[in-house]
PDB file of C-alpha atoms in Angstrom:
ATOM      1  CA  MET O   1      47.263 -35.277  23.993  1.00 84.00           C
ATOM      2  CA  VAL O   2      47.480 -37.287  26.482  1.00 96.00           C
ATOM      3  CA  LEU O   3      51.011 -38.457  28.520  1.00 98.00           C
ATOM      4  CA  ILE O   4      49.450 -42.196  28.538  1.00 98.00           C
ATOM      5  CA  SER O   5      47.890 -44.721  26.321  1.00 98.00           C
ATOM      6  CA  VAL O   6      46.954 -48.296  27.259  1.00 98.00           C
ATOM      7  CA  ILE O   7      46.409 -50.647  25.429  1.00 98.00           C
ATOM      8  CA  ILE O   8      43.737 -53.711  25.817  1.00 98.00           C
ATOM      9  CA  PRO O   9      43.765 -56.489  23.120  1.00 98.00           C
ATOM     10  CA  VAL O  10      40.620 -58.533  22.693  1.00 98.00           C
ATOM     11  CA  TYR O  11      39.322 -61.759  21.851  1.00 97.00           C
ATOM     12  CA  ASN O  12      36.914 -63.181  23.150  1.00 97.00           C
ATOM     13  CA  GLY O  13      36.839 -61.721  26.039  1.00 96.00           C
ATOM     14  CA  GLU O  14      33.103 -61.186  26.718  1.00 96.00           C
ATOM     15  CA  LYS O  15      34.125 -62.737  30.619  1.00 95.00           C
ATOM     16  CA  THR O  16      37.026 -60.496  31.462  1.00 96.00           C
ATOM     17  CA  VAL O  17      37.583 -57.674  30.027  1.00 98.00           C
ATOM     18  CA  VAL O  18      34.676 -55.326  31.247  1.00 98.00           C
ATOM     19  CA  LYS O  19      36.393 -55.873  34.722  1.00 98.00           C
ATOM     20  CA  THR O  20      40.402 -55.502  32.907  1.00 98.00           C
ATOM     21  CA  ILE O  21      39.387 -52.381  31.211  1.00 98.00           C
ATOM     22  CA  GLU O  22      37.546 -50.976  34.594  1.00 98.00           C
ATOM     23  CA  SER O  23      40.576 -51.949  36.259  1.00 98.00           C
ATOM     24  CA  VAL O  24      42.291 -49.222  33.798  1.00 98.00           C
ATOM     25  CA  LEU O  25      39.989 -46.442  34.274  1.00 98.00           C
ATOM     26  CA  ASN O  26      40.531 -46.741  37.724  1.00 98.00           C
ATOM     27  CA  GLN O  27      44.124 -45.257  38.330  1.00 98.00           C
ATOM     28  CA  THR O  28      44.726 -42.973  40.433  1.00 98.00           C
ATOM     29  CA  PHE O  29      46.482 -41.007  37.175  1.00 98.00           C
ATOM     30  CA  SER O  30      44.502 -40.184  34.977  1.00 96.00           C
ATOM     31  CA  ASP O  31      45.480 -38.132  32.083  1.00 98.00           C
ATOM     32  CA  LEU O  32      45.764 -41.863  29.910  1.00 98.00           C
ATOM     33  CA  GLU O  33      43.384 -43.511  27.057  1.00 98.00           C
ATOM     34  CA  LEU O  34      42.497 -46.308  26.468  1.00 98.00           C
ATOM     35  CA  ILE O  35      42.388 -48.112  23.074  1.00 98.00           C
ATOM     36  CA  VAL O  36      41.073 -51.070  23.277  1.00 98.00           C
ATOM     37  CA  ILE O  37      41.226 -53.935  19.844  1.00 98.00           C
ATOM     38  CA  ASN O  38      38.172 -55.815  19.362  1.00 98.00           C
ATOM     39  CA  ASP O  39      40.260 -58.789  17.209  1.00 98.00           C
ATOM     40  CA  GLY O  40      37.226 -60.034  15.555  1.00 97.00           C
ATOM     41  CA  SER O  41      35.581 -61.339  18.387  1.00 97.00           C
ATOM     42  CA  GLN O  42      32.832 -63.431  17.794  1.00 97.00           C
ATOM     43  CA  ASP O  43      30.908 -63.426  21.320  1.00 97.00           C
ATOM     44  CA  ALA O  44      29.408 -59.929  23.345  1.00 97.00           C
ATOM     45  CA  THR O  45      33.168 -58.653  24.044  1.00 98.00           C
ATOM     46  CA  LEU O  46      31.185 -56.214  22.455  1.00 97.00           C
ATOM     47  CA  ASP O  47      27.737 -55.654  24.498  1.00 97.00           C
ATOM     48  CA  LYS O  48      30.074 -55.834  26.853  1.00 97.00           C
ATOM     49  CA  ILE O  49      32.192 -52.308  25.837  1.00 98.00           C
ATOM     50  CA  SER O  50      29.251 -50.935  25.583  1.00 96.00           C
ATOM     51  CA  ILE O  51      27.527 -50.589  28.414  1.00 95.00           C
ATOM     52  CA  ILE O  52      31.582 -48.441  29.993  1.00 97.00           C
ATOM     53  CA  GLN O  53      30.949 -44.431  29.405  1.00 95.00           C
ATOM     54  CA  ASP O  54      34.011 -42.748  29.827  1.00 97.00           C
ATOM     55  CA  SER O  55      35.355 -40.255  27.184  1.00 97.00           C
ATOM     56  CA  ARG O  56      38.704 -41.255  27.691  1.00 98.00           C
ATOM     57  CA  LEU O  57      38.268 -45.330  26.055  1.00 98.00           C
ATOM     58  CA  LYS O  58      38.700 -45.483  22.925  1.00 98.00           C
ATOM     59  CA  VAL O  59      37.217 -49.147  20.334  1.00 98.00           C
ATOM     60  CA  PHE O  60      38.597 -50.354  17.477  1.00 98.00           C
ATOM     61  CA  SER O  61      37.733 -53.084  15.659  1.00 98.00           C
ATOM     62  CA  TYR O  62      39.327 -55.707  12.860  1.00 97.00           C
ATOM     63  CA  ALA O  63      39.152 -59.014  11.131  1.00 98.00           C
ATOM     64  CA  ASN O  64      41.145 -61.049  14.015  1.00 97.00           C
ATOM     65  CA  ALA O  65      45.611 -61.369  13.210  1.00 97.00           C
ATOM     66  CA  GLY O  66      46.162 -62.469  17.261  1.00 96.00           C
ATOM     67  CA  VAL O  67      47.371 -60.550  19.750  1.00 96.00           C
ATOM     68  CA  SER O  68      50.933 -59.330  18.006  1.00 97.00           C
ATOM     69  CA  ALA O  69      49.261 -57.662  15.447  1.00 98.00           C
ATOM     70  CA  SER O  70      46.550 -56.085  17.778  1.00 98.00           C
ATOM     71  CA  ARG O  71      48.644 -54.589  20.549  1.00 98.00           C
ATOM     72  CA  ASN O  72      50.593 -53.004  16.747  1.00 98.00           C
ATOM     73  CA  GLN O  73      46.739 -51.627  15.786  1.00 98.00           C
ATOM     74  CA  GLY O  74      47.161 -50.144  19.584  1.00 98.00           C
ATOM     75  CA  ILE O  75      50.617 -48.652  18.814  1.00 98.00           C
ATOM     76  CA  ALA O  76      49.593 -46.894  15.436  1.00 97.00           C
ATOM     77  CA  GLN O  77      46.486 -45.636  16.974  1.00 97.00           C
ATOM     78  CA  ALA O  78      47.747 -44.179  20.352  1.00 98.00           C
ATOM     79  CA  SER O  79      48.252 -40.504  20.565  1.00 97.00           C
ATOM     80  CA  GLY O  80      50.546 -40.520  23.574  1.00 98.00           C
ATOM     81  CA  GLN O  81      53.921 -39.736  25.043  1.00 98.00           C
ATOM     82  CA  TYR O  82      54.709 -43.217  27.294  1.00 98.00           C
ATOM     83  CA  ILE O  83      52.574 -47.472  26.180  1.00 98.00           C
ATOM     84  CA  SER O  84      51.621 -49.520  28.227  1.00 98.00           C
ATOM     85  CA  PHE O  85      49.480 -53.416  27.416  1.00 98.00           C
ATOM     86  CA  LEU O  86      47.433 -54.441  29.446  1.00 98.00           C
ATOM     87  CA  ASP O  87      46.057 -57.846  28.605  1.00 97.00           C
ATOM     88  CA  ALA O  88      41.921 -58.329  28.839  1.00 97.00           C
ATOM     89  CA  ASP O  89      42.055 -61.374  31.229  1.00 96.00           C
ATOM     90  CA  ASP O  90      44.386 -59.505  33.297  1.00 97.00           C
ATOM     91  CA  LEU O  91      43.677 -56.909  36.190  1.00 98.00           C
ATOM     92  CA  TRP O  92      45.422 -53.401  37.834  1.00 98.00           C
ATOM     93  CA  THR O  93      46.007 -52.615  40.908  1.00 98.00           C
ATOM     94  CA  SER O  94      44.874 -48.996  41.058  1.00 98.00           C
ATOM     95  CA  ASP O  95      48.353 -47.377  41.524  1.00 98.00           C
ATOM     96  CA  LYS O  96      50.000 -49.110  39.338  1.00 98.00           C
ATOM     97  CA  LEU O  97      49.951 -46.665  35.593  1.00 98.00           C
ATOM     98  CA  GLU O  98      51.349 -43.611  38.776  1.00 98.00           C
ATOM     99  CA  ALA O  99      54.060 -45.108  39.675  1.00 98.00           C
ATOM    100  CA  GLN O 100      55.377 -46.610  37.509  1.00 98.00           C
ATOM    101  CA  PHE O 101      55.190 -43.147  35.244  1.00 98.00           C
ATOM    102  CA  LYS O 102      57.279 -41.796  38.597  1.00 98.00           C
ATOM    103  CA  ALA O 103      59.409 -44.224  38.185  1.00 98.00           C
ATOM    104  CA  LEU O 104      60.749 -43.052  34.618  1.00 98.00           C
ATOM    105  CA  GLN O 105      60.513 -39.685  35.785  1.00 97.00           C
ATOM    106  CA  VAL O 106      63.185 -40.064  38.685  1.00 97.00           C
ATOM    107  CA  HIS O 107      65.082 -42.231  35.858  1.00 96.00           C
ATOM    108  CA  SER O 108      65.173 -40.781  33.490  1.00 93.00           C
ATOM    109  CA  ASN O 109      67.674 -42.415  31.313  1.00 94.00           C
ATOM    110  CA  THR O 110      65.883 -45.172  31.352  1.00 97.00           C
ATOM    111  CA  ALA O 111      62.905 -46.111  28.353  1.00 98.00           C
ATOM    112  CA  VAL O 112      60.944 -49.254  30.082  1.00 98.00           C
ATOM    113  CA  ALA O 113      59.392 -49.244  34.043  1.00 98.00           C
ATOM    114  CA  TYR O 114      57.801 -52.675  34.631  1.00 98.00           C
ATOM    115  CA  SER O 115      56.275 -53.610  38.338  1.00 98.00           C
ATOM    116  CA  TRP O 116      56.408 -56.974  39.976  1.00 98.00           C
ATOM    117  CA  THR O 117      53.645 -59.539  39.026  1.00 98.00           C
ATOM    118  CA  ASP O 118      51.073 -61.966  41.281  1.00 97.00           C
ATOM    119  CA  TRP O 119      48.707 -65.247  39.726  1.00 95.00           C
ATOM    120  CA  ILE O 120      45.148 -65.072  40.075  1.00 95.00           C
ATOM    121  CA  ASP O 121      42.713 -67.218  39.209  1.00 91.00           C
ATOM    122  CA  GLU O 122      39.147 -67.104  36.759  1.00 90.00           C
ATOM    123  CA  LEU O 123      37.289 -65.826  40.506  1.00 91.00           C
ATOM    124  CA  ASP O 124      40.329 -63.020  40.894  1.00 92.00           C
ATOM    125  CA  GLN O 125      41.533 -65.350  43.205  1.00 94.00           C
ATOM    126  CA  PHE O 126      44.863 -64.859  44.051  1.00 94.00           C
ATOM    127  CA  LEU O 127      46.659 -68.259  43.170  1.00 90.00           C
ATOM    128  CA  ARG O 128      50.769 -67.158  44.918  1.00 92.00           C
ATOM    129  CA  PRO O 129      52.960 -64.121  43.502  1.00 95.00           C
ATOM    130  CA  GLY O 130      56.163 -64.325  40.486  1.00 94.00           C
ATOM    131  CA  GLY O 131      59.250 -63.826  39.652  1.00 94.00           C
ATOM    132  CA  HIS O 132      59.187 -60.300  42.359  1.00 97.00           C
ATOM    133  CA  ILE O 133      62.934 -59.582  41.210  1.00 97.00           C
ATOM    134  CA  LYS O 134      64.299 -56.516  40.644  1.00 98.00           C
ATOM    135  CA  ALA O 135      66.328 -55.197  38.405  1.00 98.00           C
ATOM    136  CA  ASN O 136      67.540 -52.376  37.404  1.00 98.00           C
ATOM    137  CA  GLY O 137      69.635 -50.059  34.995  1.00 97.00           C
ATOM    138  CA  ASN O 138      70.852 -52.906  32.069  1.00 96.00           C
ATOM    139  CA  VAL O 139      69.019 -55.943  32.682  1.00 97.00           C
ATOM    140  CA  TYR O 140      69.936 -57.158  28.732  1.00 95.00           C
ATOM    141  CA  GLU O 141      71.521 -60.622  30.738  1.00 93.00           C
ATOM    142  CA  GLN O 142      69.095 -60.827  33.448  1.00 95.00           C
ATOM    143  CA  LEU O 143      66.588 -60.928  30.403  1.00 96.00           C
ATOM    144  CA  LEU O 144      67.410 -63.209  28.552  1.00 94.00           C
ATOM    145  CA  LEU O 145      68.080 -65.684  31.375  1.00 93.00           C
ATOM    146  CA  ARG O 146      64.620 -64.802  33.124  1.00 93.00           C
ATOM    147  CA  ASP O 147      61.563 -62.843  31.504  1.00 95.00           C
ATOM    148  CA  PHE O 148      61.743 -62.001  34.293  1.00 97.00           C
ATOM    149  CA  VAL O 149      58.797 -58.688  33.579  1.00 98.00           C
ATOM    150  CA  GLU O 150      56.051 -61.832  33.444  1.00 95.00           C
ATOM    151  CA  SER O 151      53.755 -60.589  30.693  1.00 93.00           C
ATOM    152  CA  GLY O 152      52.533 -58.478  28.276  1.00 96.00           C
ATOM    153  CA  SER O 153      50.624 -56.019  30.796  1.00 98.00           C
ATOM    154  CA  ASN O 154      53.528 -55.129  33.278  1.00 98.00           C
ATOM    155  CA  PRO O 155      55.580 -52.608  31.003  1.00 98.00           C
ATOM    156  CA  LEU O 156      54.889 -48.661  30.659  1.00 98.00           C
ATOM    157  CA  ILE O 157      57.091 -47.954  28.245  1.00 98.00           C
ATOM    158  CA  ARG O 158      58.973 -44.493  26.875  1.00 98.00           C
ATOM    159  CA  LYS O 159      56.835 -44.299  22.730  1.00 97.00           C
ATOM    160  CA  ASP O 160      60.069 -43.145  20.422  1.00 97.00           C
ATOM    161  CA  ALA O 161      62.478 -46.400  22.532  1.00 97.00           C
ATOM    162  CA  LEU O 162      59.130 -48.561  21.046  1.00 97.00           C
ATOM    163  CA  ALA O 163      58.966 -46.658  17.678  1.00 95.00           C
ATOM    164  CA  LEU O 164      63.115 -47.594  17.736  1.00 97.00           C
ATOM    165  CA  VAL O 165      62.682 -51.442  18.349  1.00 96.00           C
ATOM    166  CA  GLY O 166      59.951 -51.741  16.436  1.00 94.00           C
ATOM    167  CA  GLY O 167      56.258 -53.854  17.641  1.00 94.00           C
ATOM    168  CA  PHE O 168      55.593 -57.086  18.249  1.00 97.00           C
ATOM    169  CA  ASP O 169      56.290 -59.771  15.514  1.00 96.00           C
ATOM    170  CA  GLU O 170      53.613 -61.021  14.228  1.00 96.00           C
ATOM    171  CA  SER O 171      55.702 -63.981  13.254  1.00 95.00           C
ATOM    172  CA  LEU O 172      55.482 -65.156  16.872  1.00 93.00           C
ATOM    173  CA  THR O 173      51.641 -66.711  18.606  1.00 89.00           C
ATOM    174  CA  ALA O 174      53.817 -67.500  22.032  1.00 92.00           C
ATOM    175  CA  ALA O 175      56.972 -65.325  23.968  1.00 94.00           C
ATOM    176  CA  GLU O 176      56.225 -62.520  21.683  1.00 96.00           C
ATOM    177  CA  ASP O 177      56.582 -60.264  25.185  1.00 96.00           C
ATOM    178  CA  TRP O 178      59.799 -61.138  25.754  1.00 96.00           C
ATOM    179  CA  ASP O 179      61.199 -61.040  22.456  1.00 96.00           C
ATOM    180  CA  LEU O 180      60.300 -56.788  22.412  1.00 97.00           C
ATOM    181  CA  TRP O 181      61.244 -56.964  25.956  1.00 97.00           C
ATOM    182  CA  LEU O 182      64.630 -58.529  25.032  1.00 96.00           C
ATOM    183  CA  ARG O 183      64.858 -55.872  21.653  1.00 96.00           C
ATOM    184  CA  LEU O 184      64.259 -52.479  24.256  1.00 97.00           C
ATOM    185  CA  ALA O 185      67.058 -53.907  26.508  1.00 96.00           C
ATOM    186  CA  ALA O 186      69.576 -54.172  24.107  1.00 94.00           C
ATOM    187  CA  ARG O 187      69.048 -50.397  24.011  1.00 95.00           C
ATOM    188  CA  TYR O 188      67.986 -48.746  26.820  1.00 97.00           C
ATOM    189  CA  GLU O 189      67.612 -49.496  30.543  1.00 98.00           C
ATOM    190  CA  PHE O 190      65.152 -50.876  32.699  1.00 98.00           C
ATOM    191  CA  VAL O 191      64.155 -49.566  36.147  1.00 98.00           C
ATOM    192  CA  CYS O 192      61.892 -51.735  38.501  1.00 98.00           C
ATOM    193  CA  VAL O 193      59.142 -50.472  41.119  1.00 98.00           C
ATOM    194  CA  PRO O 194      58.946 -53.270  43.737  1.00 98.00           C
ATOM    195  CA  LEU O 195      54.957 -53.877  44.455  1.00 98.00           C
ATOM    196  CA  PRO O 196      52.243 -56.818  43.123  1.00 98.00           C
ATOM    197  CA  GLN O 197      50.715 -54.627  40.702  1.00 98.00           C
ATOM    198  CA  VAL O 198      49.664 -56.799  37.756  1.00 98.00           C
ATOM    199  CA  LEU O 199      47.812 -59.745  38.821  1.00 98.00           C
ATOM    200  CA  TYR O 200      47.935 -62.321  35.917  1.00 96.00           C
ATOM    201  CA  ARG O 201      45.055 -64.963  35.501  1.00 94.00           C
ATOM    202  CA  ILE O 202      46.178 -68.094  34.942  1.00 85.00           C
ATOM    203  CA  SER O 203      43.729 -70.238  32.202  1.00 75.00           C
ATOM    204  CA  ALA O 204      43.235 -74.120  31.523  1.00 60.00           C
ATOM    205  CA  ASN O 205      42.496 -71.676  27.667  1.00 59.00           C
ATOM    206  CA  SER O 206      45.413 -69.342  28.299  1.00 60.00           C
ATOM    207  CA  ALA O 207      48.034 -69.111  25.654  1.00 56.00           C
ATOM    208  CA  SER O 208      50.536 -69.406  27.828  1.00 59.00           C
ATOM    209  CA  SER O 209      48.639 -73.091  28.469  1.00 73.00           C
ATOM    210  CA  ASP O 210      50.030 -73.829  24.685  1.00 86.00           C
ATOM    211  CA  VAL O 211      53.410 -75.037  26.184  1.00 91.00           C
ATOM    212  CA  TRP O 212      54.663 -76.536  22.595  1.00 93.00           C
ATOM    213  CA  ALA O 213      53.968 -73.522  20.738  1.00 93.00           C
ATOM    214  CA  MET O 214      55.731 -71.182  23.939  1.00 93.00           C
ATOM    215  CA  GLU O 215      58.874 -73.977  22.983  1.00 95.00           C
ATOM    216  CA  LYS O 216      59.648 -73.110  19.382  1.00 95.00           C
ATOM    217  CA  ALA O 217      59.021 -69.232  20.374  1.00 95.00           C
ATOM    218  CA  SER O 218      61.255 -69.305  22.751  1.00 94.00           C
ATOM    219  CA  VAL O 219      63.501 -70.952  20.628  1.00 94.00           C
ATOM    220  CA  TYR O 220      62.972 -69.022  18.402  1.00 95.00           C
ATOM    221  CA  VAL O 221      63.819 -65.532  19.922  1.00 95.00           C
ATOM    222  CA  LEU O 222      67.131 -67.467  21.845  1.00 92.00           C
ATOM    223  CA  GLU O 223      68.417 -68.065  18.819  1.00 91.00           C
ATOM    224  CA  ARG O 224      67.904 -64.381  17.331  1.00 91.00           C
ATOM    225  CA  ALA O 225      69.243 -62.598  20.427  1.00 90.00           C
ATOM    226  CA  CYS O 226      72.122 -64.621  20.880  1.00 86.00           C
ATOM    227  CA  SER O 227      72.773 -64.008  16.507  1.00 85.00           C
ATOM    228  CA  GLN O 228      72.465 -59.887  17.086  1.00 84.00           C
ATOM    229  CA  SER O 229      74.406 -59.541  20.220  1.00 81.00           C
ATOM    230  CA  PRO O 230      78.260 -61.293  20.530  1.00 76.00           C
ATOM    231  CA  THR O 231      78.363 -61.248  23.981  1.00 79.00           C
ATOM    232  CA  VAL O 232      76.485 -63.879  24.836  1.00 84.00           C
ATOM    233  CA  SER O 233      78.889 -66.506  25.166  1.00 88.00           C
ATOM    234  CA  PRO O 234      77.873 -70.285  24.241  1.00 89.00           C
ATOM    235  CA  ALA O 235      78.884 -70.920  27.755  1.00 91.00           C
ATOM    236  CA  LEU O 236      75.841 -68.626  28.664  1.00 91.00           C
ATOM    237  CA  LYS O 237      73.308 -69.238  26.491  1.00 92.00           C
ATOM    238  CA  ARG O 238      73.804 -72.781  27.101  1.00 93.00           C
ATOM    239  CA  LYS O 239      72.509 -71.802  30.587  1.00 94.00           C
ATOM    240  CA  VAL O 240      69.759 -69.577  29.123  1.00 93.00           C
ATOM    241  CA  LEU O 241      68.270 -72.889  27.450  1.00 94.00           C
ATOM    242  CA  GLY O 242      68.225 -73.813  30.807  1.00 95.00           C
ATOM    243  CA  ASN O 243      66.315 -71.854  32.205  1.00 93.00           C
ATOM    244  CA  ARG O 244      63.729 -71.756  29.257  1.00 94.00           C
ATOM    245  CA  TYR O 245      63.497 -75.488  29.537  1.00 95.00           C
ATOM    246  CA  GLN O 246      62.824 -75.431  33.535  1.00 92.00           C
ATOM    247  CA  TYR O 247      60.272 -72.929  33.088  1.00 91.00           C
ATOM    248  CA  LEU O 248      58.504 -74.755  30.250  1.00 94.00           C
ATOM    249  CA  THR O 249      58.831 -78.140  32.328  1.00 93.00           C
ATOM    250  CA  ILE O 250      56.839 -76.119  35.707  1.00 88.00           C
ATOM    251  CA  LYS O 251      54.734 -74.758  32.737  1.00 87.00           C
ATOM    252  CA  ALA O 252      54.169 -77.853  31.715  1.00 90.00           C
ATOM    253  CA  ILE O 253      53.166 -79.856  34.110  1.00 83.00           C
ATOM    254  CA  ASP O 254      50.511 -76.895  35.896  1.00 78.00           C
ATOM    255  CA  GLY O 255      48.494 -77.515  33.181  1.00 66.00           C
ATOM    256  CA  SER O 256      45.779 -79.993  32.851  1.00 72.00           C
ATOM    257  CA  PRO O 257      47.312 -83.316  33.844  1.00 74.00           C
ATOM    258  CA  GLY O 258      47.540 -85.547  31.144  1.00 81.00           C
ATOM    259  CA  PRO O 259      50.366 -88.136  29.050  1.00 87.00           C
ATOM    260  CA  SER O 260      50.526 -85.678  26.466  1.00 87.00           C
ATOM    261  CA  ARG O 261      51.973 -82.892  28.833  1.00 87.00           C
ATOM    262  CA  GLY O 262      53.198 -85.511  30.994  1.00 90.00           C
ATOM    263  CA  ALA O 263      55.573 -86.374  28.043  1.00 93.00           C
ATOM    264  CA  THR O 264      56.306 -83.306  26.848  1.00 94.00           C
ATOM    265  CA  ALA O 265      57.144 -82.144  30.764  1.00 93.00           C
ATOM    266  CA  ALA O 266      59.869 -85.184  30.256  1.00 94.00           C
ATOM    267  CA  ARG O 267      61.705 -84.057  27.438  1.00 96.00           C
ATOM    268  CA  PHE O 268      61.852 -80.554  28.523  1.00 95.00           C
ATOM    269  CA  LEU O 269      62.917 -80.810  31.824  1.00 95.00           C
ATOM    270  CA  TRP O 270      65.580 -83.521  30.906  1.00 95.00           C
ATOM    271  CA  SER O 271      66.762 -80.135  27.766  1.00 96.00           C
ATOM    272  CA  ALA O 272      66.783 -77.700  30.929  1.00 95.00           C
ATOM    273  CA  VAL O 273      69.005 -80.702  32.437  1.00 95.00           C
ATOM    274  CA  ILE O 274      71.515 -80.898  29.374  1.00 95.00           C
ATOM    275  CA  ASN O 275      71.883 -76.942  29.630  1.00 95.00           C
ATOM    276  CA  ASP O 276      72.559 -76.775  32.167  1.00 93.00           C
ATOM    277  CA  PRO O 277      73.047 -79.939  35.439  1.00 92.00           C
ATOM    278  CA  VAL O 278      72.223 -77.001  38.172  1.00 89.00           C
ATOM    279  CA  TRP O 279      69.455 -78.237  38.247  1.00 83.00           C
ATOM    280  CA  LEU O 280      70.325 -81.709  39.243  1.00 87.00           C
ATOM    281  CA  SER O 281      71.876 -79.598  42.545  1.00 88.00           C
ATOM    282  CA  ARG O 282      67.762 -79.685  43.940  1.00 88.00           C
ATOM    283  CA  PRO O 283      66.819 -82.214  45.002  1.00 88.00           C
ATOM    284  CA  ARG O 284      62.955 -81.040  46.784  1.00 89.00           C
ATOM    285  CA  LEU O 285      62.354 -79.012  43.308  1.00 87.00           C
ATOM    286  CA  MET O 286      63.385 -82.465  41.341  1.00 90.00           C
ATOM    287  CA  PHE O 287      61.880 -84.531  43.595  1.00 89.00           C
ATOM    288  CA  ILE O 288      58.593 -82.477  43.449  1.00 86.00           C
ATOM    289  CA  ILE O 289      58.607 -82.379  38.982  1.00 90.00           C
ATOM    290  CA  LEU O 290      59.252 -85.923  38.638  1.00 91.00           C
ATOM    291  CA  THR O 291      56.460 -87.007  41.150  1.00 89.00           C
ATOM    292  CA  LYS O 292      53.961 -84.751  39.218  1.00 88.00           C
ATOM    293  CA  ILE O 293      55.736 -85.971  35.888  1.00 89.00           C
ATOM    294  CA  ALA O 294      54.501 -90.125  36.829  1.00 88.00           C
ATOM    295  CA  ILE O 295      50.885 -88.833  38.246  1.00 85.00           C
ATOM    296  CA  ALA O 296      50.848 -87.620  34.711  1.00 83.00           C
ATOM    297  CA  LEU O 297      52.077 -90.032  33.499  1.00 86.00           C
ATOM    298  CA  LEU O 298      50.322 -92.882  35.282  1.00 82.00           C
ATOM    299  CA  LEU O 299      47.291 -92.251  35.979  1.00 79.00           C
ATOM    300  CA  PRO O 300      43.913 -90.967  33.782  1.00 77.00           C
ATOM    301  CA  PRO O 301      43.650 -87.255  33.201  1.00 73.00           C
ATOM    302  CA  ARG O 302      40.954 -86.926  36.069  1.00 72.00           C
ATOM    303  CA  TYR O 303      42.452 -89.018  38.351  1.00 65.00           C
ATOM    304  CA  ALA O 304      45.942 -87.472  37.730  1.00 67.00           C
ATOM    305  CA  GLN O 305      43.844 -83.768  38.934  1.00 71.00           C
ATOM    306  CA  ALA O 306      42.902 -84.817  42.019  1.00 72.00           C
ATOM    307  CA  LEU O 307      45.815 -85.666  43.363  1.00 70.00           C
ATOM    308  CA  LEU O 308      47.186 -82.974  42.420  1.00 63.00           C
ATOM    309  CA  LYS O 309      44.467 -80.204  43.724  1.00 66.00           C
ATOM    310  CA  PHE O 310      44.428 -83.380  46.759  1.00 59.00           C
ATOM    311  CA  ALA O 311      48.320 -82.518  47.238  1.00 59.00           C
ATOM    312  CA  LYS O 312      48.395 -78.476  46.758  1.00 61.00           C
ATOM    313  CA  ASP O 313      44.590 -78.364  49.614  1.00 58.00           C
ATOM    314  CA  ARG O 314      48.047 -80.082  51.431  1.00 56.00           C
ATOM    315  CA  ALA O 315      50.736 -78.116  50.534  1.00 51.00           C
TER     316      ALA O 315
END
C-alpha cells in the first residue's frame, strides 16, 4: 500500500500528458502510485504514455465517459490513504505533494490541503497568478463565495473523507470540482499551503472555455448547496450568485472574441450586478469589462482578437 494515489484522467491528451505525468513522477514525495485513466482517447495518448518506464505508473483504459467518471474510476483503483487529481494538461511543482502531505500531518483535524495556482499557456509560459487566497479551517462560506481551490488539479484529500461524501457527480459537465469541494467543506476543515504549486493551463479547447455549460452547472451546484445548508441566507445566496456571474463574465471575455461570447458576457455581467450591485463600485474593472464586451460585439473576431492582444501587450 502507498500513501498517496494520484489520478490523471486523459482524453486525447497526446500533446501534454507526458509532461503532466513527469511532473508527478518527479515529485520530492515518492511514496505514491500514479493512476492514469484513459477515457477512450482516439489519438496517440497511449503510445506517448507507453514510453514512460516507472513501476508507480498504472494505466487503465475505458470507453469515453467524461472527466468525472474517469476520476471516479481512478478512485475505485486507488490504494493510497490520500488522493489527488491532476488534469492531463496541467502541471505541478516538484514539492507540491510533499508540502500538502506535511500540512495534513501538522493539522490532523483537516481532510483537504490545497495550494495556490498560477496560469500557464499552451507553451508552459506563465500568464498570471491565480487568486492566491489563504483559507483555513471551516471554509464553507468562503468556498461558496469563490472557488479558491480553482481547479480539479489542486487538493490532496484524505481517502476516507472522499469516501464519506462520495466522488464526483457524473451528471455535471462543468463545476464538478466546486461541487465536490463544497461537499467536503460542509463536513471537514481545509488547510492552505500558501505557495503557487499548481500550474493550470489555459487553452482555447479547454473545458473551462464552455461558459454556457459552466453557467448551467454553477447554478445547479449553488441551488443544491443552498438547499442542503440552512445557514445560507437569501442575502448570501445573492452575493454568491453575483460573484459567480462576475467570474463567468471574465471567463466569457477571456475566450475567443466574437458576438456570441460578447453577448453572453454582457448577460453575465448584468446578472452579476443585479445580484450584487457592489460590482458597480469598481469603475476601473467595469470599464475594462465593458470595453472588452464592446470589442467582441462590434468587431469581426480576428480584428477583435488582434486588438485585445495589442491592449494586453501594452498593459
